[in-house]
JSON list of C-alpha atoms in Angstrom, two decimals:
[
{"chain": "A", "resi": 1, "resn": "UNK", "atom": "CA", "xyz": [41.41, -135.93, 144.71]},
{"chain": "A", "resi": 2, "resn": "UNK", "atom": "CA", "xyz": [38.72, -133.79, 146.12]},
{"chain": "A", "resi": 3, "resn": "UNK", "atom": "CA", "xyz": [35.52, -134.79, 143.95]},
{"chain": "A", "resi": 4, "resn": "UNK", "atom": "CA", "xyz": [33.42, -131.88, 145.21]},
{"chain": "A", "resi": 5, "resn": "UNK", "atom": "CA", "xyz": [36.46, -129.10, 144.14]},
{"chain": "A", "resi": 6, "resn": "UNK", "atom": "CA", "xyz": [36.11, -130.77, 140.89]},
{"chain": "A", "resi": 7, "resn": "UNK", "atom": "CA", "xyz": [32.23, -131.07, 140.65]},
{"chain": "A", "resi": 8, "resn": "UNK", "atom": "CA", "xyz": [32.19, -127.08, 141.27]},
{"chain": "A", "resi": 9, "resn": "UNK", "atom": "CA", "xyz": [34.78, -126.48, 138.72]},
{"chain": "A", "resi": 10, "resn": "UNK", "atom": "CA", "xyz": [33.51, -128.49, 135.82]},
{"chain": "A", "resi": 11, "resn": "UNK", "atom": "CA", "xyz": [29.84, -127.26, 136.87]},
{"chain": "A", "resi": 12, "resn": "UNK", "atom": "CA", "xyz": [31.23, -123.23, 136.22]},
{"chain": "A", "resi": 13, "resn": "UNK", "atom": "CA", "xyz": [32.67, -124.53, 132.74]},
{"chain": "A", "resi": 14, "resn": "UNK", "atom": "CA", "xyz": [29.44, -125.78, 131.75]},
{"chain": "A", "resi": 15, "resn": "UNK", "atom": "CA", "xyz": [28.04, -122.38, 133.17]},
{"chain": "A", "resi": 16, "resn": "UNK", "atom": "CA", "xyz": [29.85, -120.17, 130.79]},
{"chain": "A", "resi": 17, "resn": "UNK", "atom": "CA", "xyz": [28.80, -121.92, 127.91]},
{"chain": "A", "resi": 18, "resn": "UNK", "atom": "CA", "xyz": [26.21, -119.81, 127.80]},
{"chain": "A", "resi": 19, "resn": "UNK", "atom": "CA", "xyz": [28.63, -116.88, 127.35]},
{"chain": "A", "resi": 20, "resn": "UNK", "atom": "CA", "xyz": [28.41, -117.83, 123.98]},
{"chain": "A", "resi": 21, "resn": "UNK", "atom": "CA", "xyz": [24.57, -116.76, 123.52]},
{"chain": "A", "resi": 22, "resn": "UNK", "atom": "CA", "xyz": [25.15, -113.23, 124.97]},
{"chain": "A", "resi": 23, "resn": "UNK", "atom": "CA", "xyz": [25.17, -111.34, 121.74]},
{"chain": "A", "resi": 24, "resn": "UNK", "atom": "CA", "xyz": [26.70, -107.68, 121.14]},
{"chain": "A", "resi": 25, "resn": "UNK", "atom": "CA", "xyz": [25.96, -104.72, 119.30]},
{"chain": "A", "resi": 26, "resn": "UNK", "atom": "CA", "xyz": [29.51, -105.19, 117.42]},
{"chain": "A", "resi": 27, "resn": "UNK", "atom": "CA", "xyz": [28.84, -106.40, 113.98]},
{"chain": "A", "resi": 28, "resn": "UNK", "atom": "CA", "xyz": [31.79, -108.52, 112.42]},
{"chain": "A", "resi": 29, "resn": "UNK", "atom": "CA", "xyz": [34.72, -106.93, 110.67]},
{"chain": "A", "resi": 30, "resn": "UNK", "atom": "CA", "xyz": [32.44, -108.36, 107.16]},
{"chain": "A", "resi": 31, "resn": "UNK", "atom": "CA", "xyz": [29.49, -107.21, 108.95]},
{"chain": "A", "resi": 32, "resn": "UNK", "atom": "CA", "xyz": [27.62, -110.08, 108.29]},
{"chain": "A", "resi": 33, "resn": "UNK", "atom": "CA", "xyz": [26.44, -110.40, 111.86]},
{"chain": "A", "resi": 34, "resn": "UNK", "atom": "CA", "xyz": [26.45, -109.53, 115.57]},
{"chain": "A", "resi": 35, "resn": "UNK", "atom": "CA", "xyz": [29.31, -111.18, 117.57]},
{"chain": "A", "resi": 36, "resn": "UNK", "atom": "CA", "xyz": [28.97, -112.80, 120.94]},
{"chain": "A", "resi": 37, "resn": "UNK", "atom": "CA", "xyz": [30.50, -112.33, 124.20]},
{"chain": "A", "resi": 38, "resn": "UNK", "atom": "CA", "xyz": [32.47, -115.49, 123.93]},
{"chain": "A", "resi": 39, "resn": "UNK", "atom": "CA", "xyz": [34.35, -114.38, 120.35]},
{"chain": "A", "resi": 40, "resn": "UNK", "atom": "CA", "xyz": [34.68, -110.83, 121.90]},
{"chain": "A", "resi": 41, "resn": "UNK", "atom": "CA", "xyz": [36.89, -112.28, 124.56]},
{"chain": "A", "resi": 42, "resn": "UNK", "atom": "CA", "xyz": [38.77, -114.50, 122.60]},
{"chain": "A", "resi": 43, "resn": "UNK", "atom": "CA", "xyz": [39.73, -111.86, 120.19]},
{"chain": "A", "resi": 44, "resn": "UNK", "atom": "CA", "xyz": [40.66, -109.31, 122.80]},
{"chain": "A", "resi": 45, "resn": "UNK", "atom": "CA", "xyz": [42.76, -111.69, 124.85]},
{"chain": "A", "resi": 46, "resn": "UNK", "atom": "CA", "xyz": [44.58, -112.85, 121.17]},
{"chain": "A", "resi": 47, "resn": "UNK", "atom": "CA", "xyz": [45.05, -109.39, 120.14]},
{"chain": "A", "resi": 48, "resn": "UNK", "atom": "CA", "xyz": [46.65, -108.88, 124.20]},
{"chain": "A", "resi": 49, "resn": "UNK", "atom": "CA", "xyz": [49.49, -110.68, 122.60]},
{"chain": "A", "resi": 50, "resn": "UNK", "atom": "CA", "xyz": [49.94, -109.33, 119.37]},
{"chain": "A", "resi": 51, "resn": "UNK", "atom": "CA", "xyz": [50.00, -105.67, 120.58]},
{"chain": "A", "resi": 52, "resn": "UNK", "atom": "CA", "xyz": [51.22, -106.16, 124.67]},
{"chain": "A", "resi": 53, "resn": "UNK", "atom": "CA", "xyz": [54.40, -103.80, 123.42]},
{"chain": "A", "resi": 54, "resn": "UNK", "atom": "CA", "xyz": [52.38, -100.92, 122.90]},
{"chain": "A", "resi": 55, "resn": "UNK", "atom": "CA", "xyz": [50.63, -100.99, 126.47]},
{"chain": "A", "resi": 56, "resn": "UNK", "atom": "CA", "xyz": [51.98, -97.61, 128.59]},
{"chain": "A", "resi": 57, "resn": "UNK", "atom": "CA", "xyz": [53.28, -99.75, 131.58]},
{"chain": "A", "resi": 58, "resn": "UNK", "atom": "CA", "xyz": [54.96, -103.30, 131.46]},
{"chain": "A", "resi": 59, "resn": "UNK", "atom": "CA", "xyz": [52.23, -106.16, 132.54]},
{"chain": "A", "resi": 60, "resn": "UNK", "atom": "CA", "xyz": [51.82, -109.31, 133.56]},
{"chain": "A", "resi": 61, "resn": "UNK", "atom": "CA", "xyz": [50.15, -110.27, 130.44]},
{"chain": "A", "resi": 62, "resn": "UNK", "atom": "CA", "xyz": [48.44, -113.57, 131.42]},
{"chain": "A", "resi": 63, "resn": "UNK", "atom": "CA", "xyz": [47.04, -111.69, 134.21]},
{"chain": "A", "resi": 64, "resn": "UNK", "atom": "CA", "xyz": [45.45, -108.91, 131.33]},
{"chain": "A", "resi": 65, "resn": "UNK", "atom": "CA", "xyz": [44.35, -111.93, 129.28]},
{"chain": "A", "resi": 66, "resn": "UNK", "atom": "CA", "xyz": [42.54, -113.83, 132.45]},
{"chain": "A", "resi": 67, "resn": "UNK", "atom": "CA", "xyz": [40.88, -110.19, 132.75]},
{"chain": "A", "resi": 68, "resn": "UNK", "atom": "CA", "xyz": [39.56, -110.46, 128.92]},
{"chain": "A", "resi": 69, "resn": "UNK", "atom": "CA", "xyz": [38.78, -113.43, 129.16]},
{"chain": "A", "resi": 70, "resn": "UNK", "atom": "CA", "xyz": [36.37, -113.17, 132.41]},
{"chain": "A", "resi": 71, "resn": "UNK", "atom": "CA", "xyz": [35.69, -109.50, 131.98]},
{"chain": "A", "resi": 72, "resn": "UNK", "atom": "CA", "xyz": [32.12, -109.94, 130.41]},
{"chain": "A", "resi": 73, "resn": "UNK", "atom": "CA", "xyz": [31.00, -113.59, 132.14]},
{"chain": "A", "resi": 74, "resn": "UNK", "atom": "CA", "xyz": [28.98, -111.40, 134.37]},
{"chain": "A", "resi": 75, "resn": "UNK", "atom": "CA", "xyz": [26.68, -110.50, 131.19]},
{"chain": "A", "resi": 76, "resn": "UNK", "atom": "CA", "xyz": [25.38, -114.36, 131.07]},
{"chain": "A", "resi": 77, "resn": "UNK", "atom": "CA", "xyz": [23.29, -113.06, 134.06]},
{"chain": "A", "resi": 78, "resn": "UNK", "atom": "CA", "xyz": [23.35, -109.35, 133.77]},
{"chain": "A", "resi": 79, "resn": "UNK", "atom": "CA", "xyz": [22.88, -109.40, 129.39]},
{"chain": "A", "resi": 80, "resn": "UNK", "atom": "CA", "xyz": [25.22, -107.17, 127.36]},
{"chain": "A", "resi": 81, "resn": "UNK", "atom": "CA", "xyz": [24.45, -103.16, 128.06]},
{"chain": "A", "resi": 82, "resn": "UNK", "atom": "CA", "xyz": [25.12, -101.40, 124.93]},
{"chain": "A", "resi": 83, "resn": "UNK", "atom": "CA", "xyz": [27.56, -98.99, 125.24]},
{"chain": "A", "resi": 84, "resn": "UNK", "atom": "CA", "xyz": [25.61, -95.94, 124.36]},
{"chain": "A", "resi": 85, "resn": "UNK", "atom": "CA", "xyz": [22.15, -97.36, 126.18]},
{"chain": "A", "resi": 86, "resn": "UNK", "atom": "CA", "xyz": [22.17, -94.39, 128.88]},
{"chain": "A", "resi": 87, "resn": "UNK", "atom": "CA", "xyz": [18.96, -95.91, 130.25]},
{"chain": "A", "resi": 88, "resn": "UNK", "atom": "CA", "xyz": [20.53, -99.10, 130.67]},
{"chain": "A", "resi": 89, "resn": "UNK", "atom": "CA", "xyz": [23.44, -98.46, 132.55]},
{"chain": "A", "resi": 90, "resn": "UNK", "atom": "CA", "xyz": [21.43, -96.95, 135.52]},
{"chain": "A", "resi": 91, "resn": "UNK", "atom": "CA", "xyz": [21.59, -100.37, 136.89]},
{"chain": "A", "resi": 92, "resn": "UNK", "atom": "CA", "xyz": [24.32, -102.17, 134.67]},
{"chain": "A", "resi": 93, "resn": "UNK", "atom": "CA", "xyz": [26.62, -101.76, 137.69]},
{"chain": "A", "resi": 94, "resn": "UNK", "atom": "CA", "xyz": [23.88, -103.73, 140.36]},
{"chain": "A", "resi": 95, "resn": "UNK", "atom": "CA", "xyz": [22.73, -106.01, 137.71]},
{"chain": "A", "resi": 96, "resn": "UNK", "atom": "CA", "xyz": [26.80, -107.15, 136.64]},
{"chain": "A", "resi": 97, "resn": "UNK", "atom": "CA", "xyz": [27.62, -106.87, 140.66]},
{"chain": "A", "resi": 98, "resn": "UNK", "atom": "CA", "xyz": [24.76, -109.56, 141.32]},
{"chain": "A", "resi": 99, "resn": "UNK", "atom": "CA", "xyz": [26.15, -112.09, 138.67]},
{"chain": "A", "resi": 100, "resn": "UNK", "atom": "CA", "xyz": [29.55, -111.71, 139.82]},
{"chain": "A", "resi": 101, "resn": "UNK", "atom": "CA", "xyz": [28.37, -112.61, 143.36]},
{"chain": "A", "resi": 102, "resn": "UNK", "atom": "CA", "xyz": [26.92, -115.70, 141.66]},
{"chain": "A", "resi": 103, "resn": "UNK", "atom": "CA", "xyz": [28.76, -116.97, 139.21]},
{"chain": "A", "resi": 104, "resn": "UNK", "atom": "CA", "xyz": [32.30, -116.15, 140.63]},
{"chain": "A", "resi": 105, "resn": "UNK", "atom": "CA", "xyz": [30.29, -117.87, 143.72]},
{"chain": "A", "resi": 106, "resn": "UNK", "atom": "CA", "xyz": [30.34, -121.34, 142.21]},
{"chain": "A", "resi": 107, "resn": "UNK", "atom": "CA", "xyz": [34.13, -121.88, 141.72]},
{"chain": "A", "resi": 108, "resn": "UNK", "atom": "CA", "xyz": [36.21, -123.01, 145.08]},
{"chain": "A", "resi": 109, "resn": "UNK", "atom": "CA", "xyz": [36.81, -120.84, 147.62]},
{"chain": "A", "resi": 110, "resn": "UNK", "atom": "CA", "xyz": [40.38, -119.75, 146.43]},
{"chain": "A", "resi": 111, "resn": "UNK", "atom": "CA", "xyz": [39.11, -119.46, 142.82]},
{"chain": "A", "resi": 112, "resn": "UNK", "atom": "CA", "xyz": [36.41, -117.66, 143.42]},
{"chain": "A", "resi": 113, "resn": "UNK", "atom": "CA", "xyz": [38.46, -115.03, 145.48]},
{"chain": "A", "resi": 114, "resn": "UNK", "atom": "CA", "xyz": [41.18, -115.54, 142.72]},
{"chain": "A", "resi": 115, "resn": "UNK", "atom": "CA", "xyz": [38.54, -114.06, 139.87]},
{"chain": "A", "resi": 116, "resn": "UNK", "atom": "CA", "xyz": [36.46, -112.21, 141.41]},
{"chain": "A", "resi": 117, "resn": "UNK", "atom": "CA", "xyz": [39.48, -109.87, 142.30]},
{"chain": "A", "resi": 118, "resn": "UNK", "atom": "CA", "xyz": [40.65, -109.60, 139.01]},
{"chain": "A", "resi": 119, "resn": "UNK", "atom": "CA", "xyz": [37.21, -108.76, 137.84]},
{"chain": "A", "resi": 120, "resn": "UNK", "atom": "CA", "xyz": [37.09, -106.22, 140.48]},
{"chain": "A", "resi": 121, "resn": "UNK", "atom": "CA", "xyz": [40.52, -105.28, 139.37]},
{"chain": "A", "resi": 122, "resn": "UNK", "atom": "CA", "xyz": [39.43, -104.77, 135.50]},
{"chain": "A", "resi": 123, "resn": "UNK", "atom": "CA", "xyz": [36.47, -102.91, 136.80]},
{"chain": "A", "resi": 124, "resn": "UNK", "atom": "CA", "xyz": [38.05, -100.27, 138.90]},
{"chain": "A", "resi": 125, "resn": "UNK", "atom": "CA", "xyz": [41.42, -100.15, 136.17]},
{"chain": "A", "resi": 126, "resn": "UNK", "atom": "CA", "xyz": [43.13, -99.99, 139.36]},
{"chain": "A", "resi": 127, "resn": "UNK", "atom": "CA", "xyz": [46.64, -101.63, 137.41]},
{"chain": "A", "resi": 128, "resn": "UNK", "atom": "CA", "xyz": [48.63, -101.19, 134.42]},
{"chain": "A", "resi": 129, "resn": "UNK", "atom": "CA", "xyz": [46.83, -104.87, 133.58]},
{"chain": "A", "resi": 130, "resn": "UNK", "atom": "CA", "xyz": [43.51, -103.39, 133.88]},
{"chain": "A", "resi": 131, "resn": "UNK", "atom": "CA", "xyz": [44.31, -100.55, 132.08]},
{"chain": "A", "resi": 132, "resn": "UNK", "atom": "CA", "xyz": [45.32, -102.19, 129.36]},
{"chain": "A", "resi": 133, "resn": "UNK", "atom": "CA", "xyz": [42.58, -104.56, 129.19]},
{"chain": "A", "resi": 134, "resn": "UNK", "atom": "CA", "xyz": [40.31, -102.24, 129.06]},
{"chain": "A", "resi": 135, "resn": "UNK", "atom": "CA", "xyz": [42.17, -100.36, 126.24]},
{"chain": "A", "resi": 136, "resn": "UNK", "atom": "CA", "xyz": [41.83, -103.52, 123.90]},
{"chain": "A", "resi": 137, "resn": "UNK", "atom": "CA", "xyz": [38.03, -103.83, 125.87]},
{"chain": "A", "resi": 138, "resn": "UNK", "atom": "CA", "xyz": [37.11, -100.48, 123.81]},
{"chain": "A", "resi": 139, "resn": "UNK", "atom": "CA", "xyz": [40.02, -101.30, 120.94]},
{"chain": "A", "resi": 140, "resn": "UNK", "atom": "CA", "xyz": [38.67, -104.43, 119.26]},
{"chain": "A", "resi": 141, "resn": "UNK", "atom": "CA", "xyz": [34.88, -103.32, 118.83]},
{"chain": "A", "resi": 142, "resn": "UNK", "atom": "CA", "xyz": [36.00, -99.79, 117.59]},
{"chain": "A", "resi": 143, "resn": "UNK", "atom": "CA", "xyz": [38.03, -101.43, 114.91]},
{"chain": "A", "resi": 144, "resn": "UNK", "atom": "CA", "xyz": [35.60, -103.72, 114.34]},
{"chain": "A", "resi": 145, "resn": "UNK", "atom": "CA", "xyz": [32.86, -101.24, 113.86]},
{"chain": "A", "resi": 146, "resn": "UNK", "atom": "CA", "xyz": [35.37, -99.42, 111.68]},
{"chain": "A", "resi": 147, "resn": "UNK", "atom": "CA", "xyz": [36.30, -102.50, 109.33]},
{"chain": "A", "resi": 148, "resn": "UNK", "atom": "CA", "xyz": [32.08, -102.93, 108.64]},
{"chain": "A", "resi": 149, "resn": "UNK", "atom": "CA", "xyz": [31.84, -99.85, 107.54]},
{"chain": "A", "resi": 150, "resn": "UNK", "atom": "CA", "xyz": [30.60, -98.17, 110.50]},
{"chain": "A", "resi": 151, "resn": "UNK", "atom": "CA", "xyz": [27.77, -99.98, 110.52]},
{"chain": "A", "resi": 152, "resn": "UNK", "atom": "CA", "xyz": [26.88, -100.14, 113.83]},
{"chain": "A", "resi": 153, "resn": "UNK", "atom": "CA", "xyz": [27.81, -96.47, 114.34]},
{"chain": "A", "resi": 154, "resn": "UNK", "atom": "CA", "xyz": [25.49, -95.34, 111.80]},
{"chain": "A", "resi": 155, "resn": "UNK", "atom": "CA", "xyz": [22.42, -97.76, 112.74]},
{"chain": "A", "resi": 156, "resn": "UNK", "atom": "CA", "xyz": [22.51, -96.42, 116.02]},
{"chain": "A", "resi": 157, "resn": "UNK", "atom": "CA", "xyz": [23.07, -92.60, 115.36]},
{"chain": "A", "resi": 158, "resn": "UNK", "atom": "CA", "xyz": [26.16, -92.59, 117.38]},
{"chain": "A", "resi": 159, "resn": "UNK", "atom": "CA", "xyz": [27.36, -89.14, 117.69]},
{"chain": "A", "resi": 160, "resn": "UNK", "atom": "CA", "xyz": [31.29, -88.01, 117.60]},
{"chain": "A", "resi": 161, "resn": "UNK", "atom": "CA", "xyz": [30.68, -86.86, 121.40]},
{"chain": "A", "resi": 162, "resn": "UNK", "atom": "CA", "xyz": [29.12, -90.20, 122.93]},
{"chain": "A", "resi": 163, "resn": "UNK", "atom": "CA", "xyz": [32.50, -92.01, 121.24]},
{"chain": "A", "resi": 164, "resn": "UNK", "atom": "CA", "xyz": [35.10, -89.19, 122.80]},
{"chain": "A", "resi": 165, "resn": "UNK", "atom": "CA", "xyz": [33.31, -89.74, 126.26]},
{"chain": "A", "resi": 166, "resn": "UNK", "atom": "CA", "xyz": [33.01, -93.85, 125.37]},
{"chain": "A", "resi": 167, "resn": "UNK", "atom": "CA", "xyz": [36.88, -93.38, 124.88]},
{"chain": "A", "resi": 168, "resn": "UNK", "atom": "CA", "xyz": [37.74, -91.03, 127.51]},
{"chain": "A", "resi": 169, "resn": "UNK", "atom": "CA", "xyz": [40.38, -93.53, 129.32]},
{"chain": "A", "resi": 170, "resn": "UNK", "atom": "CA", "xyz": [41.49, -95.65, 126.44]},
{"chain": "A", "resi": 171, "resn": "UNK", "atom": "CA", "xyz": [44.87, -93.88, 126.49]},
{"chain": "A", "resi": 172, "resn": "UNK", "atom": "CA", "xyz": [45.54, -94.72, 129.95]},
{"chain": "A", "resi": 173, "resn": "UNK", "atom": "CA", "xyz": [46.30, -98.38, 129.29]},
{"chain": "A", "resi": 174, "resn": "UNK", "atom": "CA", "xyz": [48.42, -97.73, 125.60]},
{"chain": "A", "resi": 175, "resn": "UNK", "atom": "CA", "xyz": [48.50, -94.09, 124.37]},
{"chain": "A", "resi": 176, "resn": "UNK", "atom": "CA", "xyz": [50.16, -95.96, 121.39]},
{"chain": "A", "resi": 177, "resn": "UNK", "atom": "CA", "xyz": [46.72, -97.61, 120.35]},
{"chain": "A", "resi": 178, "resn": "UNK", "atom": "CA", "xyz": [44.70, -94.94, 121.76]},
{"chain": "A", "resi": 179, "resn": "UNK", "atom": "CA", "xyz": [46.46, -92.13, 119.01]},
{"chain": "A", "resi": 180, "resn": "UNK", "atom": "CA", "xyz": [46.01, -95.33, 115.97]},
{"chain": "A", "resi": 181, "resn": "UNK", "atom": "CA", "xyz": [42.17, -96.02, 116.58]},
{"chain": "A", "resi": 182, "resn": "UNK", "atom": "CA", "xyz": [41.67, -92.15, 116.52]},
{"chain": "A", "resi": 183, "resn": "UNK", "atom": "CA", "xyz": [43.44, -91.85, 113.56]},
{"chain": "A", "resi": 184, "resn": "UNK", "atom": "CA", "xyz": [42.34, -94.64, 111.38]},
{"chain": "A", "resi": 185, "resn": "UNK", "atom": "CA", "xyz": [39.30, -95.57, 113.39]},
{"chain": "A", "resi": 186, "resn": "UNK", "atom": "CA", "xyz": [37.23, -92.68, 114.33]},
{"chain": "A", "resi": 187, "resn": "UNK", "atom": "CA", "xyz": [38.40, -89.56, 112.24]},
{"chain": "A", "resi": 188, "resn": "UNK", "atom": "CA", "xyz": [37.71, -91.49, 109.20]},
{"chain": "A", "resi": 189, "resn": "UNK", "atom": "CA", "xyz": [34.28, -92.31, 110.15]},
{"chain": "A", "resi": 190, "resn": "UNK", "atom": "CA", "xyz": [33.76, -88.92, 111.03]},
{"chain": "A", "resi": 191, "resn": "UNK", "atom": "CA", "xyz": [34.55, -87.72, 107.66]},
{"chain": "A", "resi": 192, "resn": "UNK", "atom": "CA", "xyz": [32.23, -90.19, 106.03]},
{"chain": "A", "resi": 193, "resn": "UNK", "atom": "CA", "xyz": [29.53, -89.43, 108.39]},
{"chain": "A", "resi": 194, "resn": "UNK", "atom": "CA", "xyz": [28.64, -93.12, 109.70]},
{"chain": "A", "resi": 195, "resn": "UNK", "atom": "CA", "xyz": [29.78, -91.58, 113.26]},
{"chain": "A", "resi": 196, "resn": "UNK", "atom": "CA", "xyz": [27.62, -87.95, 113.36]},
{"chain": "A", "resi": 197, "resn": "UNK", "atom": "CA", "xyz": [29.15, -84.88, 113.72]},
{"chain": "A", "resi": 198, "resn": "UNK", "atom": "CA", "xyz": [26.56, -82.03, 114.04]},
{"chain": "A", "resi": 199, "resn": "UNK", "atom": "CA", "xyz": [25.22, -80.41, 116.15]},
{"chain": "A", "resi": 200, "resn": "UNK", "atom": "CA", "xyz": [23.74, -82.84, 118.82]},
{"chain": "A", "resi": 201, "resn": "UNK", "atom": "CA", "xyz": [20.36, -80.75, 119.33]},
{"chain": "A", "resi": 202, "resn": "UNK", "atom": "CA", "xyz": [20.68, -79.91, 115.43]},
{"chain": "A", "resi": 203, "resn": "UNK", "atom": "CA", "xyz": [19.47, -76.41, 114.50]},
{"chain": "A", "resi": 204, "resn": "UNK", "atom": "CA", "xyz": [16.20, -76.72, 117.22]},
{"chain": "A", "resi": 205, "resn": "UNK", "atom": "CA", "xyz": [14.41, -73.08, 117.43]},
{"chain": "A", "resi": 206, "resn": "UNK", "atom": "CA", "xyz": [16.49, -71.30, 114.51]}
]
C-alpha cells in the first residue's frame, strides 16, 4: 500500500468538509434558510438520476454526477459568486482557477489530472455531460427559488432579463427541462412579480 497516496487522499476529504460552510443565495424549497454548497451538489447529482432521460444527448451519467459533485469545491477557496453579482464575477474566473490549481493539487497525480479535467470539462460545457450538468447546475436553484416563493428573486430585485441571460444555455444540455422550468418556474414568477418585469431603467426622464 502506498501510505503517502493515501495520506493525500484522506487529507482532500477532510479538505472539502469545508464545502459544507460555503453558503448560497438559494433559499430552501420551505425557505427557511440559505443552502450550502455541499446540499447543492448532492441534490443536483440525485436529481442527475431522476431526470438523465430528458438530457438532449445520451451521457455517461456517473461522469455528469462526478461533475456535480466537484463542480463548486473550487468555492471553499474562491466563496460562492452570486449569480447576478456583476461586480463579482470580474474575477470569479481567476479567483475559482486559483483554487482549482490548489485543491485539485492535493489529490495524486492521476487524480488530480482525473478532476481537474472534468472540472475543466463542466466549465467549458465542452460534452453532452457538461451540458447537462450544467442544465441541472441552473435547474435545481431555479426550482428551488420557485418552490419559496420567489424569495430570493424578489429580495434581490432580480429582473426577467438578468434570468433569460442567467439561462441563456440551459437548453443545450435538456431542452426538455429547459421548456418545464420556463413554464412552471419563471413565467409564473413573472406574473406574480417576485421576478421584475418593467422596464429595467423604469420611466427615468419622462
Amino acid at each position: 500500500m502506498d501510505n503517502n497516496r493515501l495520506e493525500k487522499q484522506m487529507a482532500f476529504c477532510k479538505e472539502i468538509d469545508k464545502e459544507k460552510q460555503i453558503g448560497r443565495q438559494t433559499y430552501l424549497a420551505d425557505g427557511s434558510r440559505k443552502e450550502n454548497d455541499a446540499e447543492h451538489a448532492w441534490h443536483m447529482a440525485v436529481m442527475a438520476v431522476i431526470l438523465r432521460e430528458y438530457s438532449n444527448e445520451d451521457i455517461d451519467l456517473l461522469k455528469s454526477m462526478i461533475m456535480m459533485l466537484i463542480h463548486d469545491i473550487v468555492e471553499i477557496d474562491a466563496g460562492d459568486t452570486f449569480a447576478y453579482d456583476e461586480e463579482g464575477k470580474k474575477d470569479q474566473r481567476e479567483r475559482e482557477l486559483e483554487a482549482a490549481d490548489r485543491l485539485f493539487g492535493m489529490l495524486p497525480e492521476d487524480q488530480a489530472d482525473y478532476f481537474r479535467q472534468l472540472w475543466d470539462e463542466f466549465e467549458a460545457m465542452s460534452t453532452p455531460e457538461a451540458k447537462f450538468a450544467r442544465t441541472l447546475d441552473n435547474i435545481q436553484p431555479t426550482m428551488l427559488n420557485a418552490s419559496s416563493g420567489g424569495k430570493g428573486w424578489s429580495e434581490k430585485n432580480v429582473h426577467i432579463d438578468q434570468v433569460m441571460e442567467r439561462q441563456s444555455y440551459t437548453g443545450d444540455g435538456s431542452r426538455v427541462l429547459w421548456n418545464y422550468s420556463l413554464n412552471n418556474y419563471i413565467k409564473p414568477n413573472v406574473k406574480k412579480g417576485t421576478i421584475r418585469s418593467e422596464k429595467r431603467f423604469g420611466n427615468a426622464g419622462k
